[in-house]
mmCIF file of C-alpha atoms in Angstrom:
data_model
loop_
_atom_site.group_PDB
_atom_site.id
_atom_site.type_symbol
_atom_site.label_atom_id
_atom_site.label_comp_id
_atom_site.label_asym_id
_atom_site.label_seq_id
_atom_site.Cartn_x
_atom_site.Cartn_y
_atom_site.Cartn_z
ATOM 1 C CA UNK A 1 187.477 -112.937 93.130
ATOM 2 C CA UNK A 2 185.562 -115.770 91.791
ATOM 3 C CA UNK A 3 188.329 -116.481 89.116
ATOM 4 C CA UNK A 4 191.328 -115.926 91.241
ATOM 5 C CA UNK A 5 189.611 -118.802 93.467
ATOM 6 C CA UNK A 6 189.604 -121.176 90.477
ATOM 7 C CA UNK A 7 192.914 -120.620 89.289
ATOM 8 C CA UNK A 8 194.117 -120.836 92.433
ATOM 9 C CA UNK A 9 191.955 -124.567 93.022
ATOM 10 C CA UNK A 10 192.750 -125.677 89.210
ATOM 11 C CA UNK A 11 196.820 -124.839 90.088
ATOM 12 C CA UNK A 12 196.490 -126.984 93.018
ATOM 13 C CA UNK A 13 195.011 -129.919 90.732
ATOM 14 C CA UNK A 14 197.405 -129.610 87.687
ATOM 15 C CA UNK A 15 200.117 -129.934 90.423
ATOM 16 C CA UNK A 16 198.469 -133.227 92.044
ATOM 17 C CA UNK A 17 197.674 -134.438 87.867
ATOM 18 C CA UNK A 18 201.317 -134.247 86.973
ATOM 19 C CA UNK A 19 202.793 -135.513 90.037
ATOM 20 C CA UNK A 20 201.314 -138.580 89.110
ATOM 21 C CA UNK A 21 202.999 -138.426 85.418
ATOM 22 C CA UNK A 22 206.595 -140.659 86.029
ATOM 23 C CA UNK A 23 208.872 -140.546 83.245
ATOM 24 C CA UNK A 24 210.727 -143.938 83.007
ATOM 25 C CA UNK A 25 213.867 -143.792 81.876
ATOM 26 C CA UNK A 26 215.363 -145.463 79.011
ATOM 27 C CA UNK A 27 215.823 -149.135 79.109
ATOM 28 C CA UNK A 28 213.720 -149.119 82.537
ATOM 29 C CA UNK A 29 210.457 -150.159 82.970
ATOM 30 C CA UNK A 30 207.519 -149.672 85.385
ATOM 31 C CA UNK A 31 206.337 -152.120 88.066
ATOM 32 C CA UNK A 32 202.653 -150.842 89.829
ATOM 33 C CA UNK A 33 201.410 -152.007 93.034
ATOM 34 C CA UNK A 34 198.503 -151.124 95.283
ATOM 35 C CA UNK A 35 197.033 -151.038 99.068
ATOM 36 C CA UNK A 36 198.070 -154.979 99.199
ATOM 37 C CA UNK A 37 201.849 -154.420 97.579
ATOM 38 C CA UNK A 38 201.238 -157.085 94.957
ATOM 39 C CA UNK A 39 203.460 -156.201 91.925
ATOM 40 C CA UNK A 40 202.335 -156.154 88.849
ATOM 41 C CA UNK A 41 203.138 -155.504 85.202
ATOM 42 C CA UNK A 42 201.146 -153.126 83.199
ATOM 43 C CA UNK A 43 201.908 -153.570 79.610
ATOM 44 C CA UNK A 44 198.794 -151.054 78.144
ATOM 45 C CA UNK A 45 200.682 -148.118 75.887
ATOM 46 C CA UNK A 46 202.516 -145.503 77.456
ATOM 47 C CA UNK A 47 202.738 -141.870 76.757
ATOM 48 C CA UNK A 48 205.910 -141.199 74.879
ATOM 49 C CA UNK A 49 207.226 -137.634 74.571
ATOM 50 C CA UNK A 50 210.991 -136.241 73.443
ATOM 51 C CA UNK A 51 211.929 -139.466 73.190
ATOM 52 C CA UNK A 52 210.828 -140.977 76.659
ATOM 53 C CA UNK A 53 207.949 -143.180 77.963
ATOM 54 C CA UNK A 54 205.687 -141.807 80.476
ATOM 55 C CA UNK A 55 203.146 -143.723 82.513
ATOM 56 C CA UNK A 56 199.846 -141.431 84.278
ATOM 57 C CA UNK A 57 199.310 -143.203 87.482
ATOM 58 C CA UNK A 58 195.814 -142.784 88.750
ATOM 59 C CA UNK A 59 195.792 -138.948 90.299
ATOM 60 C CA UNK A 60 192.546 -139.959 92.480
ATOM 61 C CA UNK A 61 193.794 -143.116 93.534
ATOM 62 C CA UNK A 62 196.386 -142.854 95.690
ATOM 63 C CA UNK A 63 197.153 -146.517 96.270
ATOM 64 C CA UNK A 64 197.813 -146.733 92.575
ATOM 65 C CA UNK A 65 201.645 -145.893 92.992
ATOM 66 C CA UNK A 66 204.720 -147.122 90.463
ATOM 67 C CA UNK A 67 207.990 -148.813 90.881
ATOM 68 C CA UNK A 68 211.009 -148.225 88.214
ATOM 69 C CA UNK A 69 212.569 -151.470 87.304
ATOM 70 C CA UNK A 70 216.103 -151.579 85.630
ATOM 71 C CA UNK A 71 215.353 -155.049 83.706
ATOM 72 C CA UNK A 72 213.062 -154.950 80.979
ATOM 73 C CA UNK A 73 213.498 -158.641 79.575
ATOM 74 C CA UNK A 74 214.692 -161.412 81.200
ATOM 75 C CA UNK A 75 212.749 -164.488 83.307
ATOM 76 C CA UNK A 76 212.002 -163.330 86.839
ATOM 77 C CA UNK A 77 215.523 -163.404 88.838
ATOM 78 C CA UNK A 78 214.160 -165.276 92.243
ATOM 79 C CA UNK A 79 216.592 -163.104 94.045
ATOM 80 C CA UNK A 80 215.697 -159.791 92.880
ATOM 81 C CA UNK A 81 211.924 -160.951 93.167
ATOM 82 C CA UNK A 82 212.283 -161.184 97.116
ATOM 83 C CA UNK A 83 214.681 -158.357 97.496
ATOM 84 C CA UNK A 84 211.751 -156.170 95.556
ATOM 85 C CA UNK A 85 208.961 -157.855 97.784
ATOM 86 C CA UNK A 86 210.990 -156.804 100.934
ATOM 87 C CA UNK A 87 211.375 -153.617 99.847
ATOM 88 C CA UNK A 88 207.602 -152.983 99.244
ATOM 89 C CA UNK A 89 206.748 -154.971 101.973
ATOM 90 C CA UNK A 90 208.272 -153.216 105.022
ATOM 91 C CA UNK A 91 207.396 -149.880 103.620
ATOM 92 C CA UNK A 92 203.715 -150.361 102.710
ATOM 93 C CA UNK A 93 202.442 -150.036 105.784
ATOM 94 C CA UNK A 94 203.703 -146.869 106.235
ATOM 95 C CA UNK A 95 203.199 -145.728 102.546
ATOM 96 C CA UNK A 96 199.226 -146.866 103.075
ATOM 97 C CA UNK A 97 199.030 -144.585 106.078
ATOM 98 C CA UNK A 98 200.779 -142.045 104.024
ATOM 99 C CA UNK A 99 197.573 -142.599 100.786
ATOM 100 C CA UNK A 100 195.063 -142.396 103.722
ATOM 101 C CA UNK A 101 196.157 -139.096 105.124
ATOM 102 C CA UNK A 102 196.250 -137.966 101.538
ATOM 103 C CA UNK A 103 192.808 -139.019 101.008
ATOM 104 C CA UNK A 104 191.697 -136.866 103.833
ATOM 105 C CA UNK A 105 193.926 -133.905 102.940
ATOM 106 C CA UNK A 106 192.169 -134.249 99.550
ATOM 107 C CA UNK A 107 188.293 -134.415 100.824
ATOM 108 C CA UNK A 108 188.891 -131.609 103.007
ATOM 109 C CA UNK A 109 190.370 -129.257 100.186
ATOM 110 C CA UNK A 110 187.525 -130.035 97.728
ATOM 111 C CA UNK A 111 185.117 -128.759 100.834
ATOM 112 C CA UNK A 112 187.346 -126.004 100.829
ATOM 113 C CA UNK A 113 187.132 -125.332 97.198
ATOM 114 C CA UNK A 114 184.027 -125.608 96.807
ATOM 115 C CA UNK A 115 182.631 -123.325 100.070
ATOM 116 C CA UNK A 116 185.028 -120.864 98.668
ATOM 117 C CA UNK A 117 182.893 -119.591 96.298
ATOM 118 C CA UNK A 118 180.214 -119.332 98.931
ATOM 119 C CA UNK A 119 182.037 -117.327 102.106
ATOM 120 C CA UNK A 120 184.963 -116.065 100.165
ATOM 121 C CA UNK A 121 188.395 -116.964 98.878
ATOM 122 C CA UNK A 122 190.045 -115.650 102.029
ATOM 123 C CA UNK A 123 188.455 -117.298 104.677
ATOM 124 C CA UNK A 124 188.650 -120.257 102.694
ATOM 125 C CA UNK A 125 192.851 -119.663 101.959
ATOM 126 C CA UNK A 126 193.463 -119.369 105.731
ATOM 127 C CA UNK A 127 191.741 -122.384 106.168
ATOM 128 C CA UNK A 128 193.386 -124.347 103.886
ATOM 129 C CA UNK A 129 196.805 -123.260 104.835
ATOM 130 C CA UNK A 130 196.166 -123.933 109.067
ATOM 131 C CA UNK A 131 194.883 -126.987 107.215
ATOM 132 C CA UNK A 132 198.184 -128.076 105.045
ATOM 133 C CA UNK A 133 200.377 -126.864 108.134
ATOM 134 C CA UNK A 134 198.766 -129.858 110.464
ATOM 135 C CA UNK A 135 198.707 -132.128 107.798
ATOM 136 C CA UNK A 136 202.026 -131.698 106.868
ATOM 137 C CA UNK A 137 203.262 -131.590 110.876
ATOM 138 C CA UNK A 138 201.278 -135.348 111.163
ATOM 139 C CA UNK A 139 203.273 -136.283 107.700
ATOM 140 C CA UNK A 140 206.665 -135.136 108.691
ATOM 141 C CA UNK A 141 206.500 -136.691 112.539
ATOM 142 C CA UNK A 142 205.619 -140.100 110.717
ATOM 143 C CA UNK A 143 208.309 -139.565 107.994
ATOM 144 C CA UNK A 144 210.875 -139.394 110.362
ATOM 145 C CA UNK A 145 209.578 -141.971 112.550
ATOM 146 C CA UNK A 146 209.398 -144.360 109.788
ATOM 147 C CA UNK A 147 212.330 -143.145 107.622
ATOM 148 C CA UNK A 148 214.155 -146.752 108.091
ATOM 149 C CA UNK A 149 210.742 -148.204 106.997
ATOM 150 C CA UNK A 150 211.045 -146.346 104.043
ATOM 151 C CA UNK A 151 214.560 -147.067 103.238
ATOM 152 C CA UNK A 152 215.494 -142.837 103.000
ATOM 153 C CA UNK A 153 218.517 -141.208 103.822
ATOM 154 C CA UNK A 154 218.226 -138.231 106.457
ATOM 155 C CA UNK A 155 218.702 -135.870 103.422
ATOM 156 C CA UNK A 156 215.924 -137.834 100.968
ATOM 157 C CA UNK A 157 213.538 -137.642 103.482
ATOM 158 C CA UNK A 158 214.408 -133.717 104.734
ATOM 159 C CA UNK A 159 213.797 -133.119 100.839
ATOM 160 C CA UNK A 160 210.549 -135.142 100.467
ATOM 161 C CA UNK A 161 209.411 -132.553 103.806
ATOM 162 C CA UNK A 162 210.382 -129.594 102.450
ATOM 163 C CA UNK A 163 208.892 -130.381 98.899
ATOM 164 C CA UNK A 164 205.400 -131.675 100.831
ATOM 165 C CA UNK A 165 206.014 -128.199 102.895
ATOM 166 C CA UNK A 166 205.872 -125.533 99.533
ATOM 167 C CA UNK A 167 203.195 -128.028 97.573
ATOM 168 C CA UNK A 168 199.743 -128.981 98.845
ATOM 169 C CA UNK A 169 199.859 -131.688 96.251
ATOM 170 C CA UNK A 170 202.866 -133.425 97.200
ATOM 171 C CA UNK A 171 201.798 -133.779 100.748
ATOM 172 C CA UNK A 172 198.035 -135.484 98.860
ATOM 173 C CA UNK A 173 200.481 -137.430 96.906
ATOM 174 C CA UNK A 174 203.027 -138.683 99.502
ATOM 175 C CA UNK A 175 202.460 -141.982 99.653
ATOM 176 C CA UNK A 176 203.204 -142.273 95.773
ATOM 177 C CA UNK A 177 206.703 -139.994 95.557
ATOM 178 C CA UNK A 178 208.375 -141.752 98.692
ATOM 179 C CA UNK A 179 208.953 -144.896 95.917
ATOM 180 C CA UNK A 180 209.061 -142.556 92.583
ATOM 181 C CA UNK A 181 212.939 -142.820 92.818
ATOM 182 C CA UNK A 182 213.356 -146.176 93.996
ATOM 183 C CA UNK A 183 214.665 -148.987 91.968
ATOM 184 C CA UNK A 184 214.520 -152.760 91.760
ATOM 185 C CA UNK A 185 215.705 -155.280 89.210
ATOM 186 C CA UNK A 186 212.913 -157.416 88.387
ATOM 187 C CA UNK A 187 211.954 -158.095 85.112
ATOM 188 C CA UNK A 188 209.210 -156.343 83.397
ATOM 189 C CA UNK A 189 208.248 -158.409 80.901
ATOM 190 C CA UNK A 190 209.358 -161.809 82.229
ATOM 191 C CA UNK A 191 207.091 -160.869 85.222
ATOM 192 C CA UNK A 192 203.829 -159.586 82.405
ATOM 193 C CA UNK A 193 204.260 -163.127 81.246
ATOM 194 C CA UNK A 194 204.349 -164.877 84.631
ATOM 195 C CA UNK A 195 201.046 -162.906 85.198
ATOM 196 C CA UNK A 196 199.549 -163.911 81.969
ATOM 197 C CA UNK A 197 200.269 -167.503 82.547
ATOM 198 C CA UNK A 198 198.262 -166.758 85.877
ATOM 199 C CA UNK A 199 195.205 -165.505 83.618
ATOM 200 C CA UNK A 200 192.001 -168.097 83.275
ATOM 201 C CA UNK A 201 189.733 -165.983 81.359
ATOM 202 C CA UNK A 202 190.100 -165.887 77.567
ATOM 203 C CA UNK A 203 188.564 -162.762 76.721
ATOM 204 C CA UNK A 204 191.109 -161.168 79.522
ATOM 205 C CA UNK A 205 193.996 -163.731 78.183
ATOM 206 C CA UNK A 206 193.376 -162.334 74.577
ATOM 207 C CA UNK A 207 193.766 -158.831 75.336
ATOM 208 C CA UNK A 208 197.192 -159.536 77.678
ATOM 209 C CA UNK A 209 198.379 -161.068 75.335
ATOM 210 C CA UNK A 210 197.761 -158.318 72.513
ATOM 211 C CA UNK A 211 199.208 -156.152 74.878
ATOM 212 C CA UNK A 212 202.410 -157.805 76.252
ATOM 213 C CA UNK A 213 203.268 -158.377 72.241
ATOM 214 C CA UNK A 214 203.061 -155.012 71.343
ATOM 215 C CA UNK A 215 204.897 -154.072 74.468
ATOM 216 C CA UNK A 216 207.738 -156.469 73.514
ATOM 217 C CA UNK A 217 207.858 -154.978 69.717
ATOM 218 C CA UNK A 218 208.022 -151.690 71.220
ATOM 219 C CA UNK A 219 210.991 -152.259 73.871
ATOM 220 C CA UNK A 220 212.674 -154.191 71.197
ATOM 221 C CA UNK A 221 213.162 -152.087 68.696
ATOM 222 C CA UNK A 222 213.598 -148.917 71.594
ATOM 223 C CA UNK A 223 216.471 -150.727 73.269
ATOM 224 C CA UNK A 224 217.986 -152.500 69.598
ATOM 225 C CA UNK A 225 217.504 -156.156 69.902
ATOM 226 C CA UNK A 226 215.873 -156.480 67.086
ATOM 227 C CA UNK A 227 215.718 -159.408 65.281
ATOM 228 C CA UNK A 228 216.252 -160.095 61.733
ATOM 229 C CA UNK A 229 213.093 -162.499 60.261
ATOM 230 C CA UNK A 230 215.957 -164.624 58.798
ATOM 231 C CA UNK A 231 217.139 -165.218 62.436
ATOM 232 C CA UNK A 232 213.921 -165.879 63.917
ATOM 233 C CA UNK A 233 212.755 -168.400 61.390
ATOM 234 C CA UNK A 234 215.779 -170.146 61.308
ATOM 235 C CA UNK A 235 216.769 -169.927 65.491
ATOM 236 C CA UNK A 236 213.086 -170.872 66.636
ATOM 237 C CA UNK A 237 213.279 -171.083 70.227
ATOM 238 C CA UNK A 238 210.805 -173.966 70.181
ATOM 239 C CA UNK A 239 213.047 -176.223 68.138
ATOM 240 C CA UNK A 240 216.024 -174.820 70.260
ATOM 241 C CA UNK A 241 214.588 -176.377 73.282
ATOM 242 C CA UNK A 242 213.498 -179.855 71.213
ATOM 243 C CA UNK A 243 217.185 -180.016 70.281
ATOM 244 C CA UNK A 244 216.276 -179.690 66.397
ATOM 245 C CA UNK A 245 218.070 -176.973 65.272
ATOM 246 C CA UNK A 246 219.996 -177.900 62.171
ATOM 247 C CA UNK A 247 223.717 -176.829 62.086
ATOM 248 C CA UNK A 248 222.708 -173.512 60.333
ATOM 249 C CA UNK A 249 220.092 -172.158 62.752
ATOM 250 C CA UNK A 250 222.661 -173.433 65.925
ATOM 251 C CA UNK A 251 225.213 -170.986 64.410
ATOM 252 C CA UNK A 252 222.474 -168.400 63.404
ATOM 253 C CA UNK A 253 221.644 -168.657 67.251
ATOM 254 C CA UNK A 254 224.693 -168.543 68.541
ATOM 255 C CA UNK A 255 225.781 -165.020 67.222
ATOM 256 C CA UNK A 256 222.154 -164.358 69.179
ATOM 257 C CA UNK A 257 222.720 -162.631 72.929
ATOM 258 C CA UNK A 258 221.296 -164.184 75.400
ATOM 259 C CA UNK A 259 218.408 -161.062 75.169
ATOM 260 C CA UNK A 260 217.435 -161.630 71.955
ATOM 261 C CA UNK A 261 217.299 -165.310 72.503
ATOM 262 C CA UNK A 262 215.117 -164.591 75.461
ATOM 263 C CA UNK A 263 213.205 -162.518 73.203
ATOM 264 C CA UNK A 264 212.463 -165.175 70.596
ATOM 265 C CA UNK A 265 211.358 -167.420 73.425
ATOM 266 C CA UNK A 266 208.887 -164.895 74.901
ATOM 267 C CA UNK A 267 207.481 -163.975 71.374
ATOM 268 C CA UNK A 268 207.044 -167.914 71.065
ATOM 269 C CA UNK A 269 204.914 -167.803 74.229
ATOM 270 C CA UNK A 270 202.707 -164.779 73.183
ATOM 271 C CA UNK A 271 200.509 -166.703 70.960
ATOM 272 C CA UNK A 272 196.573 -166.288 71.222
#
């Protein structure tokens, strides 16, 4: 009995651990935000597996949730900045409320857990599933209360239910997978650098900037605007902007797209 407690207990984590794995797809990016709804860009390494990036959100926070954006490079659009702040905006109050249920789903199940090995794993099942039923009951009132909050269809948020219904994790992690599928159009990296320019310290500067220019390598070669060194040194986008190109580096530059010009110019930037 003792073992079929654990596996059941260590089912229930793997399930709330890879919920909080989000595969980005290609030419996306991730955006992260937390309790206050501040975006961010998060340019540490991702996990990369059949030929697609993965980012592990924080499985016991469950503020720490991710947005996919569909820009990778680019300066930050002004437009699409306040359409993506509106959309996080009205939603986080409900999504916060969503991470605080979760939290006390969660407490309760590790009490659970763990006094299952003291009074028995049946007792301790029923429990937890009167448990999940109110939980999800609370969850599913708010959802549909909220649902234009949220920005779901009636059919997105009958699936998010039903999918919080059959997995105990889901309903933990609800507050994270109302925004997995979401999308937004801000720029990843042109946002990373807008942060970095926001950054005083130099030991935290340093390592940003380490970060944000092997994130820009990596995207660059990933998404094929790579740059040939003969371009780069001869369409520097420092001179561009002094007006010093010769005539050979203007027409070098101008077979550029705008992308890879963009990309020359943020490269130029990442210096430590």
């Amino acid at each position: 009995m003792p073992s079929e407690a654990a596996l059941f207990w260590l089912v229930v984590a793997a399930f709330l651990f890879f919920d909080n794995l989000i595969i980005v797809p290609h030419g996306c990016d991730l955006l992260r935000f937390g309790r206050k709804g501040q975006l961010r860009y998060d340019a540490a390494g991702r996990l990369t597996a059949a030929g697609k990036e993965m980012v592990l959100l924080n499985p016991l926070n469950l503020f720490d949730r991710g947005l996919v954006t569909t820009r990778c490079f680019g300066d930050v659009d002004p437009r699409h900045w306040r359409r993506s702040c509106s959309l996080v905006g009205s939603a986080l109050p409900t999504l916060n409320g969503f991470c605080s249920l979760g939290y006390a789903y969660l407490v309760v199940v590790v009490f659970l857990a763990a006094l299952s090995f003291q009074i028995g794993f049946t007792p301790a099942l029923i429990a937890f599933i009167g448990l999940h039923l109110l939980v999800w009951s609370i969850a599913t009132v708010a959802l549909v209360l909220r649902r234009a909050r949220l920005q779901l269809t009636g059919y997105e948020a009958f699936v998010s239910s039903v999918e919080a219904l059959f997995v105990p994790a889901y309903l933990m992690n609800l507050g994270k997978r109302l925004v997995y599928k979401k999308r937004v159009a801000v720029s990843a990296l042109g946002l990373g650098l807008r942060e970095l320019k926001r950054t005083q310290d130099e030991d935290d500067r340093a390592g940003l900037t380490l970060q944000m220019k092997n994130r820009l390598d990596m995207l660059e070669m990933a998404q094929g605007y790579e740059v040939a060194e003969d371009d780069s040194r001869t369409s520097d986008p420092q001179d561009t902007r002094a007006g010093d190109l010769g005539s050979a580096g203007a027409a070098e530059l101008n077979h550029l797209s705008a992308t890879q010009q963009w990309i020359m110019e943020a490269r130029a930037c990442l210096t430590i």
